[in-house]
XYZ file of N, CA and C in Angstrom:
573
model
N -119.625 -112.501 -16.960
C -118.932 -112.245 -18.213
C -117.716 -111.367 -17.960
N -116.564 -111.639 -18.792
C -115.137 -111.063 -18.111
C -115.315 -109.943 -18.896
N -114.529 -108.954 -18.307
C -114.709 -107.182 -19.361
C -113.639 -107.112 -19.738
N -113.435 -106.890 -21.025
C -112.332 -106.033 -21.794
C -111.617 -105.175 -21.144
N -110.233 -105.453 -20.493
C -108.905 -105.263 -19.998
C -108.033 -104.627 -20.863
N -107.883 -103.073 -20.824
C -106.792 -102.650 -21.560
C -106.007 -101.933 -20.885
N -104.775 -101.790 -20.537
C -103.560 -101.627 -20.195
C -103.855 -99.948 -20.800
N -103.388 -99.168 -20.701
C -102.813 -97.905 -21.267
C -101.299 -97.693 -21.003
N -100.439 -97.615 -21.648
C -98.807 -97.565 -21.917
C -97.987 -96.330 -22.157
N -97.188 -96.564 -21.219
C -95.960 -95.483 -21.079
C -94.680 -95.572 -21.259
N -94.363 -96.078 -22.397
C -93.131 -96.638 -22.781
C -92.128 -95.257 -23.127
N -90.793 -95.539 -22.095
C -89.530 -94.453 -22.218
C -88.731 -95.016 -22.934
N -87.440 -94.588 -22.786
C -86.317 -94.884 -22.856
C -85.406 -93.847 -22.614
N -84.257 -94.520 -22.268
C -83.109 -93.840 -21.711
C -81.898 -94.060 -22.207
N -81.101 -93.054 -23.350
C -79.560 -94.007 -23.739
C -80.554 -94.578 -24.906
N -81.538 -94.766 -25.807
C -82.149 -95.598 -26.716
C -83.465 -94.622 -26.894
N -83.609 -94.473 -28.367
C -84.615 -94.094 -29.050
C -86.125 -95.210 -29.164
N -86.763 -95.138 -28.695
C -87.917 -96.004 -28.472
C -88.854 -95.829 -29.715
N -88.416 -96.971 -30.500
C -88.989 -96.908 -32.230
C -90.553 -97.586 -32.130
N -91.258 -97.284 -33.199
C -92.300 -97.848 -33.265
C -92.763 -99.756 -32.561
N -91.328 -100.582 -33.798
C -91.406 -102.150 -33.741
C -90.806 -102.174 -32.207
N -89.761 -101.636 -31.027
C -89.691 -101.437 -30.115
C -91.225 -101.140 -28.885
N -91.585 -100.387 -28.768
C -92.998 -100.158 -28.400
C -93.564 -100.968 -28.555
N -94.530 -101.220 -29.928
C -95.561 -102.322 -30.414
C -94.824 -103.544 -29.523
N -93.737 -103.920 -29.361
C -93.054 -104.945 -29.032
C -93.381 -105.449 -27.618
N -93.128 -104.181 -26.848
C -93.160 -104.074 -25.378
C -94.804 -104.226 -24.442
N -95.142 -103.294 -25.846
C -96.882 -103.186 -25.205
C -97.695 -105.029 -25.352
N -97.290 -105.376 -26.483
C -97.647 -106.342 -27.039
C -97.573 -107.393 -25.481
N -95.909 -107.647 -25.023
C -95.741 -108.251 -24.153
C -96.611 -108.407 -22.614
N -96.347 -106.836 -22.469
C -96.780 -106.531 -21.157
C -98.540 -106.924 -21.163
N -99.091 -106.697 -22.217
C -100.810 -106.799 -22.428
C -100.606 -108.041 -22.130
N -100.109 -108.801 -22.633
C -100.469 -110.443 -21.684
C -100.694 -110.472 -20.043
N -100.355 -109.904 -19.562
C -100.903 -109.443 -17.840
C -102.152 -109.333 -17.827
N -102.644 -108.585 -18.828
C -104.399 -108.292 -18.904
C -105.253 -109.312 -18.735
N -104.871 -110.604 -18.841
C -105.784 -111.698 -19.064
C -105.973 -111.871 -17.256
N -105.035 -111.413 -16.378
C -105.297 -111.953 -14.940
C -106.276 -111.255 -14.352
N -106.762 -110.090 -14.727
C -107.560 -108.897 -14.347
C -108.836 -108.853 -15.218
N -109.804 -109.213 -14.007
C -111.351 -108.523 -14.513
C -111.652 -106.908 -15.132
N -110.772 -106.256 -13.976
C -111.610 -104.982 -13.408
C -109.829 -104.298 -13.559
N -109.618 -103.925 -14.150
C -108.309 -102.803 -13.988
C -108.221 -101.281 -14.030
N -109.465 -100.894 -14.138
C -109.990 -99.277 -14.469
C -108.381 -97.994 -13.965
N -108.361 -97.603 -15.100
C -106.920 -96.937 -15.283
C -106.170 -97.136 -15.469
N -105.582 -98.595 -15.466
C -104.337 -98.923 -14.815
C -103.549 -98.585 -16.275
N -102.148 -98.043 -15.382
C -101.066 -97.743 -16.898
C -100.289 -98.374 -16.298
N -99.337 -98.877 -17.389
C -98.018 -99.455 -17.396
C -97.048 -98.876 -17.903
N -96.345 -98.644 -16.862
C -95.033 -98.076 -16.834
C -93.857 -98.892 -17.378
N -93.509 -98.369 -18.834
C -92.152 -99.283 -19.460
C -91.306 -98.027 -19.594
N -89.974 -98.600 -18.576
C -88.849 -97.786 -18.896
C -88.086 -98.687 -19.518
N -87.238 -98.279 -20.509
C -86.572 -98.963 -21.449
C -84.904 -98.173 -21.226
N -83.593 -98.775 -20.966
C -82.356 -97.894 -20.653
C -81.404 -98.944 -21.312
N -80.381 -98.278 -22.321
C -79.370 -99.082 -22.432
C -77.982 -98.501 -21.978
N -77.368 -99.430 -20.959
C -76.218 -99.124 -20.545
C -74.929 -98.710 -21.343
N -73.906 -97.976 -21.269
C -72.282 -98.232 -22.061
C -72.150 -99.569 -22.368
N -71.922 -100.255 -21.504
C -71.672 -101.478 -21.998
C -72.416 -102.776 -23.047
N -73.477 -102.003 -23.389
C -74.619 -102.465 -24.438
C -75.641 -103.026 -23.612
N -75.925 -103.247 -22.404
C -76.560 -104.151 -21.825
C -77.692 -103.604 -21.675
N -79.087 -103.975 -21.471
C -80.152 -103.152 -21.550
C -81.249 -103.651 -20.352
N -81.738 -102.637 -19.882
C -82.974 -103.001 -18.926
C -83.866 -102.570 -19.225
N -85.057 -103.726 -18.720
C -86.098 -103.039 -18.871
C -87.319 -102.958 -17.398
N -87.756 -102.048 -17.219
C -88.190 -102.070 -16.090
C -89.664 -101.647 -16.101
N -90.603 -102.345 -15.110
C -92.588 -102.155 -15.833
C -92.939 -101.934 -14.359
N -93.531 -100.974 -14.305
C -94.612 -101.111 -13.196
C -95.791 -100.703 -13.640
N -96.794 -101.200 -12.840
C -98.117 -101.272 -12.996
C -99.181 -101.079 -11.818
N -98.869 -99.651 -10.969
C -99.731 -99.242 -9.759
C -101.432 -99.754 -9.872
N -101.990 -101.344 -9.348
C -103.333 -101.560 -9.495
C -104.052 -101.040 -8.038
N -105.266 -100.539 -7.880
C -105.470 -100.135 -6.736
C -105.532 -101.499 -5.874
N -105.634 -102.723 -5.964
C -105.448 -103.505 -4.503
C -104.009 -104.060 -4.884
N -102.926 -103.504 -6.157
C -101.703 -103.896 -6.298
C -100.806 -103.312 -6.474
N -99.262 -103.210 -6.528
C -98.765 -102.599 -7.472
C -97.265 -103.954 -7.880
N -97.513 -103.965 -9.071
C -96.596 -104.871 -9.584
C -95.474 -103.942 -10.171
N -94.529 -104.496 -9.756
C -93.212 -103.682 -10.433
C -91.955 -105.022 -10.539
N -91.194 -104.685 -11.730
C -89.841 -105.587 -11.913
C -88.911 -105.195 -13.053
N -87.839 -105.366 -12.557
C -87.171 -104.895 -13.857
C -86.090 -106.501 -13.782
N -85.356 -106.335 -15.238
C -84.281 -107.013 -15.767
C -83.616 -106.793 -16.750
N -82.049 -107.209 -16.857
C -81.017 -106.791 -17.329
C -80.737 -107.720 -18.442
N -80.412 -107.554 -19.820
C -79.974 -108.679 -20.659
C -79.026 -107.965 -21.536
N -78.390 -108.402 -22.292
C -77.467 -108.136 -23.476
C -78.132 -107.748 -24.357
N -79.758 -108.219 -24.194
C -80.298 -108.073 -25.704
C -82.027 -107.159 -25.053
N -82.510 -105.881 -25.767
C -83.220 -105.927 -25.151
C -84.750 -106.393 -25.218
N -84.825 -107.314 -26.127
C -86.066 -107.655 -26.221
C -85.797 -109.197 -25.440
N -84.654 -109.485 -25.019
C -84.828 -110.729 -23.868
C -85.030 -110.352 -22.835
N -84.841 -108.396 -22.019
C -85.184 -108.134 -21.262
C -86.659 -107.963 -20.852
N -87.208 -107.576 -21.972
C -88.696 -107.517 -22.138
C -89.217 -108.707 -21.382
N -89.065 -109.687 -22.487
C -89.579 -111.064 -22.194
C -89.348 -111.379 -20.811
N -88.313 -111.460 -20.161
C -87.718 -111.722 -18.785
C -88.914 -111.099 -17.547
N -88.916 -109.522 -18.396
C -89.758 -108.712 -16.792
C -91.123 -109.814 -17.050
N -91.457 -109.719 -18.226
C -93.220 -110.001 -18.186
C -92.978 -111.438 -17.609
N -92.539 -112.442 -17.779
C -92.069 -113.699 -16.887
C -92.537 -112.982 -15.393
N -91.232 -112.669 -15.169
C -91.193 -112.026 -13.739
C -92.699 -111.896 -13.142
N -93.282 -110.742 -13.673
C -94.180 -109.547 -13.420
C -95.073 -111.083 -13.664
N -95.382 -112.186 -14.310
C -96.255 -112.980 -14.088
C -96.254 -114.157 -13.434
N -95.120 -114.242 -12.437
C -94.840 -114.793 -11.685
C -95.546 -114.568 -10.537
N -95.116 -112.748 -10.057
C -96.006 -112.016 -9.065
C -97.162 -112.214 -8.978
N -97.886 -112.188 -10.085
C -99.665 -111.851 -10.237
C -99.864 -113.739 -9.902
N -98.986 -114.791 -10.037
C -99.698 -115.658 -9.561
C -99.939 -115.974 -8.315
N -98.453 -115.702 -7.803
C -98.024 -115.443 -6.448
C -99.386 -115.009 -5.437
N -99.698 -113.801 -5.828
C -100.597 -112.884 -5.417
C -102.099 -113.851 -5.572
N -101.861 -114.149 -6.606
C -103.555 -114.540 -6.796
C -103.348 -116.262 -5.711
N -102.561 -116.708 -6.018
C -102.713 -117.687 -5.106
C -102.551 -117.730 -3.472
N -101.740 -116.689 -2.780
C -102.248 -116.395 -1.846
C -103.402 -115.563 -1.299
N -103.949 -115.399 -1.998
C -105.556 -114.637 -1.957
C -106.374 -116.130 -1.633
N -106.065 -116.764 -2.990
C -106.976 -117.740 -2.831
C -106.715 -118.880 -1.675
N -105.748 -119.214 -1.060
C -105.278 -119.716 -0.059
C -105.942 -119.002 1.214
N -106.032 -117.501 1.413
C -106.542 -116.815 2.629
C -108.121 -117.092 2.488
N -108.610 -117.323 1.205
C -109.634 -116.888 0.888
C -110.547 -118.558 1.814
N -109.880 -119.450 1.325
C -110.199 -120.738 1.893
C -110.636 -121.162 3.041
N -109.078 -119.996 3.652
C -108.872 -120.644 5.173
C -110.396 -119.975 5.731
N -110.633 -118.134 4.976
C -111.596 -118.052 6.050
C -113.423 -118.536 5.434
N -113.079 -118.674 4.223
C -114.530 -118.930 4.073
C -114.642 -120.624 4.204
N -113.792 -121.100 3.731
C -113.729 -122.709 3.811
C -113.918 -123.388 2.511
N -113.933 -122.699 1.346
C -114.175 -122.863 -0.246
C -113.822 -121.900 -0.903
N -113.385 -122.342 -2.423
C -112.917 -121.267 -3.028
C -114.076 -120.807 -4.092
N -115.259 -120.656 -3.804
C -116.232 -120.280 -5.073
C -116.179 -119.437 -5.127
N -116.069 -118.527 -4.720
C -116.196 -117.162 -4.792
C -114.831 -116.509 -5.208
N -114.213 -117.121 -5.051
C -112.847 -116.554 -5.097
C -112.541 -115.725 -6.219
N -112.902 -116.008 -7.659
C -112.178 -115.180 -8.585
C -113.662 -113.860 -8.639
N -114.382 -113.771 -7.912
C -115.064 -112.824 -7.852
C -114.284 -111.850 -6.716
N -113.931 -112.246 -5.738
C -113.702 -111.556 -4.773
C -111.961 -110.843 -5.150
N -111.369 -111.270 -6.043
C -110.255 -111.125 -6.476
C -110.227 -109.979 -7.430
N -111.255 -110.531 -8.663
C -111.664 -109.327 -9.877
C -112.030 -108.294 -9.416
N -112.912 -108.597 -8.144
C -113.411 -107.153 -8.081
C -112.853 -105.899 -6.675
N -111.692 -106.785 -6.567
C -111.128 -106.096 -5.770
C -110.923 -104.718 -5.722
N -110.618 -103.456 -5.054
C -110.909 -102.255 -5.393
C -109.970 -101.632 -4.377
N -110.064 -102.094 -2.953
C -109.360 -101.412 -2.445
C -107.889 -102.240 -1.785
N -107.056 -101.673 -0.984
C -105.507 -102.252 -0.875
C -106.297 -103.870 0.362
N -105.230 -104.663 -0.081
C -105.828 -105.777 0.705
C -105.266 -105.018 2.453
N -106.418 -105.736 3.238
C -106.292 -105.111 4.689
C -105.329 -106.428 5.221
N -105.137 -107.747 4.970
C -104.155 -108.540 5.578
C -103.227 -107.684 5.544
N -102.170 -108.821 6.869
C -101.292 -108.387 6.459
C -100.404 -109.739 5.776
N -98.952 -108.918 4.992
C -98.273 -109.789 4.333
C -97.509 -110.866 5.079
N -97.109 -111.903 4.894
C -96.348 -113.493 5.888
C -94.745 -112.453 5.666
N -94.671 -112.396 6.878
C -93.599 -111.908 7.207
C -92.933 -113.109 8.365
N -92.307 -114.469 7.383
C -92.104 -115.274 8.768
C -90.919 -115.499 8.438
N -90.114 -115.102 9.516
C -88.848 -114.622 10.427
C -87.915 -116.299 10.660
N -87.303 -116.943 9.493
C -86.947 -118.298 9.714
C -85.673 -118.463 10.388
N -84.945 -116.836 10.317
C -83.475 -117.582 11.182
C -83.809 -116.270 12.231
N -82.492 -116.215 13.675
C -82.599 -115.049 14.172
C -80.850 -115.285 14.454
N -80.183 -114.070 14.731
C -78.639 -114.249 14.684
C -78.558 -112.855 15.767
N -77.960 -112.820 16.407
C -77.052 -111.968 17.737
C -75.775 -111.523 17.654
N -75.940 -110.249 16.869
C -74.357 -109.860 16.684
C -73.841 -109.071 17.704
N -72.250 -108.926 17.960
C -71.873 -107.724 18.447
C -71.191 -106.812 17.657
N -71.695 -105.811 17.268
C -71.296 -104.641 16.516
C -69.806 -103.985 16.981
N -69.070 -104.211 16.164
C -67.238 -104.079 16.607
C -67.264 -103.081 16.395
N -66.561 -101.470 16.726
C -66.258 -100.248 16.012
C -65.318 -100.651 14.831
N -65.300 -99.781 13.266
C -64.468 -100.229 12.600
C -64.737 -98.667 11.639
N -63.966 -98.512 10.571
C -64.134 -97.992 9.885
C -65.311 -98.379 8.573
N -65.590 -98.216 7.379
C -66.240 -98.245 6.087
C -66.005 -98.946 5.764
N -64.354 -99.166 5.187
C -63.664 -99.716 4.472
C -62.959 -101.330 5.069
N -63.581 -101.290 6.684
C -63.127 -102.573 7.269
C -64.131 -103.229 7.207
N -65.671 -102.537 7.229
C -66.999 -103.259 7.210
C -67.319 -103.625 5.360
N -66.350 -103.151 4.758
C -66.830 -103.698 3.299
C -65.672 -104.720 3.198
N -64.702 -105.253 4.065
C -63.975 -106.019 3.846
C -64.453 -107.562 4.655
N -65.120 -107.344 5.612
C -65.634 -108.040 6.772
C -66.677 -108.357 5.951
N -67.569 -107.738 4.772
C -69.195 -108.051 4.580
C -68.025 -109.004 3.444
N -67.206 -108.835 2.340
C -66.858 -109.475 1.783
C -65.989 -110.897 2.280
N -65.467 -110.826 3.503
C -64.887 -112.328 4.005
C -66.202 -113.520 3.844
N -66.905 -112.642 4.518
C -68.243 -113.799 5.253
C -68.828 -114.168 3.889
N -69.000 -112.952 2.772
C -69.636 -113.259 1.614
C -71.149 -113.135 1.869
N -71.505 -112.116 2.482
C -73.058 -111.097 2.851
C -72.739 -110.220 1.652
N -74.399 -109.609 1.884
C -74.598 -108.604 0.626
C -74.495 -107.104 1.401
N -74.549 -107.415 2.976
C -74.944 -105.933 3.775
C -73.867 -106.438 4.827
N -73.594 -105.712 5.651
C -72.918 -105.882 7.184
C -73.043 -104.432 7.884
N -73.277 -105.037 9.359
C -73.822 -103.804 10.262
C -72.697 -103.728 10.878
N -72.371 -102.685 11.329
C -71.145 -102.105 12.345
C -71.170 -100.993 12.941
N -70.458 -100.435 14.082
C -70.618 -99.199 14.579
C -69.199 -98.636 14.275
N -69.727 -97.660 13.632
C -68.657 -96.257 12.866
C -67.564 -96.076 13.882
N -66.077 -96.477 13.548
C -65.554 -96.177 14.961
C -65.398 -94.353 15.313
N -65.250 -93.433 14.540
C -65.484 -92.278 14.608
C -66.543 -91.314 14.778
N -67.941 -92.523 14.342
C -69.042 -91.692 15.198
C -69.558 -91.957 15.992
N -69.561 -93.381 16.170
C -69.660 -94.390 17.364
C -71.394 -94.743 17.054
N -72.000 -94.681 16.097
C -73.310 -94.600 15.141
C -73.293 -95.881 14.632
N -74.312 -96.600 14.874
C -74.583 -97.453 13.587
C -74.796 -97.137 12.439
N -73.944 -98.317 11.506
C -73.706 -98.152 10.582
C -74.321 -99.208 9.305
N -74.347 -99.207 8.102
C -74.675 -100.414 7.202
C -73.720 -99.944 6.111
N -72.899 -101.320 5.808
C -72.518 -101.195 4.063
C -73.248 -102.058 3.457
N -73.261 -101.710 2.189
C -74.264 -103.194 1.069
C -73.766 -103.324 -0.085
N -73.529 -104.279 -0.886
C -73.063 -104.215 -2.138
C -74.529 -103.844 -3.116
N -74.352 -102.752 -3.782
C -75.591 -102.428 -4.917
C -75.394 -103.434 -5.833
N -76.289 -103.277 -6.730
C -76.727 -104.561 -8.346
C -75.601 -103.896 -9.356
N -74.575 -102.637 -9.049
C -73.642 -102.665 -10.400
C -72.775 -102.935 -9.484
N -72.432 -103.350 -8.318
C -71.258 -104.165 -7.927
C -70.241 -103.068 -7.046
N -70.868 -101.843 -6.663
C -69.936 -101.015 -5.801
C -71.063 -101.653 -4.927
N -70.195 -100.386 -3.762
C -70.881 -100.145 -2.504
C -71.771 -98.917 -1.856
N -72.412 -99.139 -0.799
C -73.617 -98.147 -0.359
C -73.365 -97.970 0.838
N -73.278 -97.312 1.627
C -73.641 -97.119 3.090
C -74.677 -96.264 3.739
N -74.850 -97.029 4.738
C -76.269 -95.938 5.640
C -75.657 -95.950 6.817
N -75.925 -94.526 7.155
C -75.763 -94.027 8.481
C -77.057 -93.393 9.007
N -76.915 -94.162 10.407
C -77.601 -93.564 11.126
C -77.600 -92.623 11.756
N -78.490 -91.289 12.167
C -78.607 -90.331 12.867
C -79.534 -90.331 13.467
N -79.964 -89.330 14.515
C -80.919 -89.357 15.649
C -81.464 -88.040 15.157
N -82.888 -88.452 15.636
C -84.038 -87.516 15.298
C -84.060 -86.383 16.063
């Protein structure tokens, strides 16, 4: 028999007053997740709610489960299409997840009966590890350049990152374009 799944909720906001029909709105959404989970003991959901200058609004949920943690955010004009968008998202993951469970679950038992038992009652972090499979491999030579030549070089090729060595520190280097459309860099230093 499945147990009564309730979410407990932490709805913010940032830049936006988080009204009652707002809330009710959000919680409402996100509780549809509950139906994938037997066993969720504690689990809160984290709703940050932020609207930008430019009116645009995100919304962003995480949900630390002890063998999970689901997190996603998204950006819309409107913010109850952002809502809708994460919980999409965020139930995209949980199938993701549940179907490679049940895929591992196959290979080693050789059937899936057990499966939504061994899933519900999951408790602790899964001990696999995650498919980390490596489909291209590429051999660069790292040119000395400045910042401003490696954000021009990541923009020719049309990459989101480019590696280079700092011609002034002689250090590897990374630029990246962030999600509002500047730039980031990492430098490396020695321990």
């Amino acid at each position: 028999m499945r147990d009564s799944v309730m979410f407990n909720y932490n709805v913010r906001g940032e830049n936006i007053e988080v009204t009652k029909a707002i809330r009710d709105y959000a919680e409402k959404k996100v509780s549809k997740l509950e139906r994938f989970f037997d066993n969720a003991p504690d689990a809160t959901a984290y709703v940050n709610l932020k609207v930008y200058p430019d009116k645009t609004a995100k919304a962003e949920v995480t949900i630390p489960l002890s063998f999970l943690v689901l997190r996603a955010e998204e950006t819309n004009p409107d913010l109850y299409a952002s809502i809708d968008l994460v919980v999409d998202k965020l139930e995209r993951q949980v199938r993701k997840h549940k179907t490679k469970i049940h895929r591992k679950y196959r290979e080693v038992h050789g059937d899936a009966g057990a499966y939504d038992a061994l899933l519900n009652q999951a408790s602790e972090p899964a001990s696999e590890e995650p498919e980390l499979d490596i489909v291209r491999s590429k051999r660069i030579s790292l040119k000395p350049m400045s910042s401003e030549e490696a954000v021009l070089q990541m923009n020719m090729l049309g990459h989101d990152f480019f590696v280079y060595t700092d011609a002034e520190t002689e250090e590897f280097s990374i630029v990246y374009r962030r999600k509002d459309g500047r730039y980031g860099l990492i430098e490396t230093a020695e321990l």
